PDB file of N, CA and C in Angstrom:
ATOM      1  N   UNK A  13       5.047  11.974  -4.053  1.00 90.00           N
ATOM      2  CA  UNK A  13       5.269  13.032  -4.687  1.00 90.00           C
ATOM      3  C   UNK A  13       4.711  14.273  -4.044  1.00 90.00           C
ATOM      4  N   UNK A  14       5.665  15.232  -4.302  1.00 95.00           N
ATOM      5  CA  UNK A  14       4.737  16.593  -3.498  1.00 95.00           C
ATOM      6  C   UNK A  14       3.234  17.104  -4.061  1.00 95.00           C
ATOM      7  N   UNK A  15       2.785  17.667  -3.519  1.00 95.00           N
ATOM      8  CA  UNK A  15       1.533  17.968  -3.836  1.00 95.00           C
ATOM      9  C   UNK A  15       1.258  19.461  -3.770  1.00 95.00           C
ATOM     10  N   UNK A  16       0.353  20.287  -5.046  1.00 97.00           N
ATOM     11  CA  UNK A  16       0.096  21.371  -4.534  1.00 97.00           C
ATOM     12  C   UNK A  16      -1.111  21.672  -3.926  1.00 97.00           C
ATOM     13  N   UNK A  17      -1.080  22.607  -3.161  1.00 96.00           N
ATOM     14  CA  UNK A  17      -2.177  22.836  -2.194  1.00 96.00           C
ATOM     15  C   UNK A  17      -2.345  24.146  -1.313  1.00 96.00           C
ATOM     16  N   UNK A  18      -3.268  24.624  -0.879  1.00 97.00           N
ATOM     17  CA  UNK A  18      -3.370  25.716   0.108  1.00 97.00           C
ATOM     18  C   UNK A  18      -3.433  25.308   1.652  1.00 97.00           C
ATOM     19  N   UNK A  19      -2.291  25.797   2.276  1.00 97.00           N
ATOM     20  CA  UNK A  19      -1.953  25.623   3.454  1.00 97.00           C
ATOM     21  C   UNK A  19      -3.158  25.914   4.283  1.00 97.00           C
ATOM     22  N   UNK A  20      -3.739  25.112   5.319  1.00 97.00           N
ATOM     23  CA  UNK A  20      -5.021  25.218   6.039  1.00 97.00           C
ATOM     24  C   UNK A  20      -4.531  25.864   7.094  1.00 97.00           C
ATOM     25  N   UNK A  21      -3.104  25.978   7.511  1.00 97.00           N
ATOM     26  CA  UNK A  21      -2.383  26.561   8.692  1.00 97.00           C
ATOM     27  C   UNK A  21      -2.190  28.252   8.456  1.00 97.00           C
ATOM     28  N   UNK A  22      -1.652  28.361   7.028  1.00 96.00           N
ATOM     29  CA  UNK A  22      -0.796  29.618   6.662  1.00 96.00           C
ATOM     30  C   UNK A  22      -1.518  30.372   5.690  1.00 96.00           C
ATOM     31  N   UNK A  23      -2.177  29.715   5.317  1.00 96.00           N
ATOM     32  CA  UNK A  23      -3.163  30.154   4.100  1.00 96.00           C
ATOM     33  C   UNK A  23      -2.500  30.630   2.763  1.00 96.00           C
ATOM     34  N   UNK A  24      -1.186  29.730   2.639  1.00 97.00           N
ATOM     35  CA  UNK A  24      -0.273  30.120   1.253  1.00 97.00           C
ATOM     36  C   UNK A  24      -0.484  28.832   0.156  1.00 97.00           C
ATOM     37  N   UNK A  25      -0.553  29.069  -0.675  1.00 97.00           N
ATOM     38  CA  UNK A  25      -0.563  28.161  -2.256  1.00 97.00           C
ATOM     39  C   UNK A  25       0.868  27.907  -2.250  1.00 97.00           C
ATOM     40  N   UNK A  26       0.935  26.305  -2.034  1.00 98.00           N
ATOM     41  CA  UNK A  26       2.304  25.667  -1.597  1.00 98.00           C
ATOM     42  C   UNK A  26       2.427  24.317  -2.427  1.00 98.00           C
ATOM     43  N   UNK A  27       3.452  24.006  -2.319  1.00 97.00           N
ATOM     44  CA  UNK A  27       3.963  22.998  -3.045  1.00 97.00           C
ATOM     45  C   UNK A  27       4.728  21.676  -2.000  1.00 97.00           C
ATOM     46  N   UNK A  28       4.023  21.010  -1.576  1.00 98.00           N
ATOM     47  CA  UNK A  28       4.412  20.492   0.019  1.00 98.00           C
ATOM     48  C   UNK A  28       5.891  19.734  -0.001  1.00 98.00           C
ATOM     49  N   UNK A  29       6.508  19.647   1.128  1.00 98.00           N
ATOM     50  CA  UNK A  29       8.043  19.060   0.780  1.00 98.00           C
ATOM     51  C   UNK A  29       7.990  17.737   1.760  1.00 98.00           C
ATOM     52  N   UNK A  30       8.350  16.551   0.951  1.00 97.00           N
ATOM     53  CA  UNK A  30       7.856  15.241   1.589  1.00 97.00           C
ATOM     54  C   UNK A  30       9.189  14.654   2.318  1.00 97.00           C
ATOM     55  N   UNK A  31       8.952  14.140   3.303  1.00 97.00           N
ATOM     56  CA  UNK A  31      10.125  13.621   3.703  1.00 97.00           C
ATOM     57  C   UNK A  31       9.735  12.148   4.514  1.00 97.00           C
ATOM     58  N   UNK A  32      10.584  10.891   4.197  1.00 97.00           N
ATOM     59  CA  UNK A  32      10.275   9.677   4.911  1.00 97.00           C
ATOM     60  C   UNK A  32      10.536   9.192   6.135  1.00 97.00           C
ATOM     61  N   UNK A  33       9.315   8.815   6.826  1.00 97.00           N
ATOM     62  CA  UNK A  33       9.080   8.511   8.343  1.00 97.00           C
ATOM     63  C   UNK A  33       9.074   7.038   8.095  1.00 97.00           C
ATOM     64  N   UNK A  34       9.779   6.550   9.598  1.00 97.00           N
ATOM     65  CA  UNK A  34       9.831   5.221   9.742  1.00 97.00           C
ATOM     66  C   UNK A  34       8.405   5.119   9.869  1.00 97.00           C
ATOM     67  N   UNK A  35       7.742   4.208   9.574  1.00 97.00           N
ATOM     68  CA  UNK A  35       6.091   3.935   9.832  1.00 97.00           C
ATOM     69  C   UNK A  35       6.353   1.937  10.537  1.00 97.00           C
ATOM     70  N   UNK A  36       4.882   1.369  10.568  1.00 97.00           N
ATOM     71  CA  UNK A  36       4.602   0.593  10.669  1.00 97.00           C
ATOM     72  C   UNK A  36       5.353  -0.761   9.889  1.00 97.00           C
ATOM     73  N   UNK A  37       5.107  -0.317   8.569  1.00 96.00           N
ATOM     74  CA  UNK A  37       5.772  -1.335   7.718  1.00 96.00           C
ATOM     75  C   UNK A  37       7.149  -1.756   8.001  1.00 96.00           C
ATOM     76  N   UNK A  38       7.696  -0.576   7.929  1.00 96.00           N
ATOM     77  CA  UNK A  38       8.983  -0.508   8.174  1.00 96.00           C
ATOM     78  C   UNK A  38       9.499  -1.479   9.746  1.00 96.00           C
ATOM     79  N   UNK A  39       9.014  -1.012  10.796  1.00 96.00           N
ATOM     80  CA  UNK A  39       9.009  -1.962  12.182  1.00 96.00           C
ATOM     81  C   UNK A  39       8.870  -3.429  12.070  1.00 96.00           C
ATOM     82  N   UNK A  40       7.809  -3.565  10.986  1.00 96.00           N
ATOM     83  CA  UNK A  40       7.616  -5.012  10.711  1.00 96.00           C
ATOM     84  C   UNK A  40       8.616  -6.033  10.187  1.00 96.00           C
ATOM     85  N   UNK A  41       8.975  -5.262   9.267  1.00 95.00           N
ATOM     86  CA  UNK A  41       9.912  -5.857   8.206  1.00 95.00           C
ATOM     87  C   UNK A  41      11.126  -5.922   9.065  1.00 95.00           C
ATOM     88  N   UNK A  42      11.916  -4.935   9.822  1.00 94.00           N
ATOM     89  CA  UNK A  42      12.628  -4.814  10.976  1.00 94.00           C
ATOM     90  C   UNK A  42      12.738  -6.501  11.531  1.00 94.00           C
ATOM     91  N   UNK A  43      11.363  -6.363  12.442  1.00 93.00           N
ATOM     92  CA  UNK A  43      11.396  -7.636  13.356  1.00 93.00           C
ATOM     93  C   UNK A  43      11.669  -8.988  12.605  1.00 93.00           C
ATOM     94  N   UNK A  44      10.954  -8.961  11.546  1.00 93.00           N
ATOM     95  CA  UNK A  44      11.164 -10.287  10.694  1.00 93.00           C
ATOM     96  C   UNK A  44      12.343 -10.797  10.144  1.00 93.00           C
ATOM     97  N   UNK A  45      13.005  -9.714   9.677  1.00 91.00           N
ATOM     98  CA  UNK A  45      14.540  -9.994   9.589  1.00 91.00           C
ATOM     99  C   UNK A  45      15.293 -10.344  10.586  1.00 91.00           C
ATOM    100  N   UNK A  46      14.995  -9.828  11.821  1.00 91.00           N
ATOM    101  CA  UNK A  46      15.943  -9.994  12.750  1.00 91.00           C
ATOM    102  C   UNK A  46      15.454 -11.308  13.378  1.00 91.00           C
ATOM    103  N   UNK A  47      14.033 -11.889  13.528  1.00 91.00           N
ATOM    104  CA  UNK A  47      13.678 -12.912  13.826  1.00 91.00           C
ATOM    105  C   UNK A  47      14.397 -14.338  12.991  1.00 91.00           C
ATOM    106  N   UNK A  48      14.639 -14.040  11.783  1.00 89.00           N
ATOM    107  CA  UNK A  48      14.812 -15.020  10.958  1.00 89.00           C
ATOM    108  C   UNK A  48      16.318 -14.758  10.640  1.00 89.00           C
ATOM    109  N   UNK A  49      16.994 -14.100  11.830  1.00 84.00           N
ATOM    110  CA  UNK A  49      18.379 -14.536  11.476  1.00 84.00           C
ATOM    111  C   UNK A  49      19.196 -13.580  10.760  1.00 84.00           C
ATOM    112  N   UNK A  50      18.992 -12.445  10.802  1.00 80.00           N
ATOM    113  CA  UNK A  50      19.940 -11.036  10.379  1.00 80.00           C
ATOM    114  C   UNK A  50      19.963 -10.345  11.831  1.00 80.00           C
ATOM    115  N   UNK A  51      20.772 -10.642  12.537  1.00 75.00           N
ATOM    116  CA  UNK A  51      21.375 -10.337  13.679  1.00 75.00           C
ATOM    117  C   UNK A  51      22.619  -9.077  13.680  1.00 75.00           C
ATOM    118  N   UNK A  52      23.812  -9.039  12.524  1.00 82.00           N
ATOM    119  CA  UNK A  52      24.483  -8.394  12.200  1.00 82.00           C
ATOM    120  C   UNK A  52      24.348  -6.969  11.876  1.00 82.00           C
ATOM    121  N   UNK A  53      23.376  -6.354  12.026  1.00 84.00           N
ATOM    122  CA  UNK A  53      22.834  -5.023  11.189  1.00 84.00           C
ATOM    123  C   UNK A  53      21.808  -5.269   9.814  1.00 84.00           C
ATOM    124  N   UNK A  54      21.716  -6.272   9.493  1.00 89.00           N
ATOM    125  CA  UNK A  54      21.187  -6.346   8.289  1.00 89.00           C
ATOM    126  C   UNK A  54      19.533  -6.545   8.856  1.00 89.00           C
ATOM    127  N   UNK A  55      19.197  -6.528   9.689  1.00 89.00           N
ATOM    128  CA  UNK A  55      17.898  -6.209   9.655  1.00 89.00           C
ATOM    129  C   UNK A  55      17.226  -4.498  10.067  1.00 89.00           C
ATOM    130  N   UNK A  56      18.508  -3.864  10.037  1.00 92.00           N
ATOM    131  CA  UNK A  56      18.150  -2.344   9.576  1.00 92.00           C
ATOM    132  C   UNK A  56      18.001  -2.175   8.177  1.00 92.00           C
ATOM    133  N   UNK A  57      18.094  -2.997   7.352  1.00 93.00           N
ATOM    134  CA  UNK A  57      18.355  -2.396   5.645  1.00 93.00           C
ATOM    135  C   UNK A  57      16.885  -1.292   5.571  1.00 93.00           C
ATOM    136  N   UNK A  58      15.505  -2.278   6.233  1.00 94.00           N
ATOM    137  CA  UNK A  58      14.116  -1.779   5.882  1.00 94.00           C
ATOM    138  C   UNK A  58      14.316  -0.059   5.941  1.00 94.00           C
ATOM    139  N   UNK A  59      15.136   0.447   7.190  1.00 95.00           N
ATOM    140  CA  UNK A  59      14.927   1.856   7.399  1.00 95.00           C
ATOM    141  C   UNK A  59      16.377   2.725   6.196  1.00 95.00           C
ATOM    142  N   UNK A  60      16.710   1.628   5.595  1.00 95.00           N
ATOM    143  CA  UNK A  60      17.402   2.733   3.950  1.00 95.00           C
ATOM    144  C   UNK A  60      16.680   2.792   3.404  1.00 95.00           C
ATOM    145  N   UNK A  61      15.478   2.133   3.017  1.00 95.00           N
ATOM    146  CA  UNK A  61      14.900   2.330   1.879  1.00 95.00           C
ATOM    147  C   UNK A  61      13.528   2.769   1.778  1.00 95.00           C
ATOM    148  N   UNK A  62      13.474   4.170   1.368  1.00 94.00           N
ATOM    149  CA  UNK A  62      12.802   5.017   1.234  1.00 94.00           C
ATOM    150  C   UNK A  62      10.600   4.611   0.670  1.00 94.00           C
ATOM    151  N   UNK A  63      11.167   3.381  -0.191  1.00 94.00           N
ATOM    152  CA  UNK A  63       9.683   2.686  -0.908  1.00 94.00           C
ATOM    153  C   UNK A  63       9.260   1.833   0.210  1.00 94.00           C
ATOM    154  N   UNK A  64      10.089   1.593   1.712  1.00 95.00           N
ATOM    155  CA  UNK A  64       9.280   0.989   2.636  1.00 95.00           C
ATOM    156  C   UNK A  64       8.742   1.642   3.895  1.00 95.00           C
ATOM    157  N   UNK A  65       9.244   3.304   3.640  1.00 97.00           N
ATOM    158  CA  UNK A  65       8.884   3.816   4.952  1.00 97.00           C
ATOM    159  C   UNK A  65       7.608   5.012   4.192  1.00 97.00           C
ATOM    160  N   UNK A  66       6.833   5.458   5.518  1.00 97.00           N
ATOM    161  CA  UNK A  66       5.980   6.307   5.579  1.00 97.00           C
ATOM    162  C   UNK A  66       6.239   7.672   4.739  1.00 97.00           C
ATOM    163  N   UNK A  67       5.496   8.151   4.410  1.00 97.00           N
ATOM    164  CA  UNK A  67       5.815  10.066   3.716  1.00 97.00           C
ATOM    165  C   UNK A  67       5.159  10.806   4.491  1.00 97.00           C
ATOM    166  N   UNK A  68       5.773  11.857   4.583  1.00 97.00           N
ATOM    167  CA  UNK A  68       5.308  13.006   5.602  1.00 97.00           C
ATOM    168  C   UNK A  68       5.057  14.223   4.717  1.00 97.00           C
ATOM    169  N   UNK A  69       4.198  14.917   4.605  1.00 98.00           N
ATOM    170  CA  UNK A  69       3.775  15.862   3.508  1.00 98.00           C
ATOM    171  C   UNK A  69       3.965  17.223   4.572  1.00 98.00           C
ATOM    172  N   UNK A  70       4.425  17.997   4.564  1.00 98.00           N
ATOM    173  CA  UNK A  70       4.440  19.309   4.948  1.00 98.00           C
ATOM    174  C   UNK A  70       4.953  20.810   4.092  1.00 98.00           C
ATOM    175  N   UNK A  71       4.072  21.948   5.025  1.00 98.00           N
ATOM    176  CA  UNK A  71       4.389  23.396   4.774  1.00 98.00           C
ATOM    177  C   UNK A  71       5.454  23.684   4.608  1.00 98.00           C
ATOM    178  N   UNK A  72       6.315  24.248   3.366  1.00 97.00           N
ATOM    179  CA  UNK A  72       7.633  24.857   3.637  1.00 97.00           C
ATOM    180  C   UNK A  72       7.677  26.536   3.924  1.00 97.00           C
ATOM    181  N   UNK A  73       6.551  27.039   4.260  1.00 97.00           N
ATOM    182  CA  UNK A  73       6.500  27.906   5.047  1.00 97.00           C
ATOM    183  C   UNK A  73       6.504  28.087   6.462  1.00 97.00           C
ATOM    184  N   UNK A  74       5.426  27.413   6.778  1.00 96.00           N
ATOM    185  CA  UNK A  74       4.764  27.297   8.283  1.00 96.00           C
ATOM    186  C   UNK A  74       5.387  25.785   9.200  1.00 96.00           C
ATOM    187  N   UNK A  75       6.191  25.072   7.988  1.00 96.00           N
ATOM    188  CA  UNK A  75       6.522  23.876   8.704  1.00 96.00           C
ATOM    189  C   UNK A  75       5.682  23.032   9.188  1.00 96.00           C
ATOM    190  N   UNK A  76       4.877  23.171   9.361  1.00 97.00           N
ATOM    191  CA  UNK A  76       3.292  22.279   9.833  1.00 97.00           C
ATOM    192  C   UNK A  76       3.479  21.039   9.029  1.00 97.00           C
ATOM    193  N   UNK A  77       3.037  20.176   9.586  1.00 97.00           N
ATOM    194  CA  UNK A  77       2.774  18.715   8.844  1.00 97.00           C
ATOM    195  C   UNK A  77       0.906  18.697   8.451  1.00 97.00           C
ATOM    196  N   UNK A  78       1.409  18.536   7.415  1.00 97.00           N
ATOM    197  CA  UNK A  78      -0.223  18.551   6.481  1.00 97.00           C
ATOM    198  C   UNK A  78      -1.274  17.302   6.381  1.00 97.00           C
ATOM    199  N   UNK A  79      -0.543  16.176   5.802  1.00 96.00           N
ATOM    200  CA  UNK A  79      -0.423  14.675   5.373  1.00 96.00           C
ATOM    201  C   UNK A  79       0.567  13.707   5.913  1.00 96.00           C
ATOM    202  N   UNK A  80       0.196  12.492   5.939  1.00 96.00           N
ATOM    203  CA  UNK A  80       0.936  11.878   6.888  1.00 96.00           C
ATOM    204  C   UNK A  80       0.373  10.313   5.948  1.00 96.00           C
ATOM    205  N   UNK A  81       1.249  10.102   4.595  1.00 96.00           N
ATOM    206  CA  UNK A  81       0.755   8.583   4.046  1.00 96.00           C
ATOM    207  C   UNK A  81       1.220   7.369   4.443  1.00 96.00           C
ATOM    208  N   UNK A  82       0.574   6.420   5.162  1.00 96.00           N
ATOM    209  CA  UNK A  82       0.870   5.228   5.498  1.00 96.00           C
ATOM    210  C   UNK A  82       1.138   4.068   4.645  1.00 96.00           C
ATOM    211  N   UNK A  83       1.719   3.458   4.719  1.00 91.00           N
ATOM    212  CA  UNK A  83       2.392   2.092   3.662  1.00 91.00           C
ATOM    213  C   UNK A  83       1.310   0.929   3.850  1.00 91.00           C
ATOM    214  N   UNK A  84       1.181   1.174   5.530  1.00 89.00           N
ATOM    215  CA  UNK A  84       0.167   0.063   6.093  1.00 89.00           C
ATOM    216  C   UNK A  84      -0.982   0.532   6.685  1.00 89.00           C
TER     217      UNK A  84
END
């Protein structure tokens, strides 16, 4: 969920922009699926699901990353 805050870099009162970023959980699930027999591209399924990815919060004004929420 986007957050309201004051950007520590540009000083504006903003609502953060969120974007999904592959993290440790995504890579572990991909590796696990590959090891258990999903060779034909099914192992990349975790990269298509936003609920399994980390979330990066950034400022819409200065484009700097403010927070990084990790699933693991």
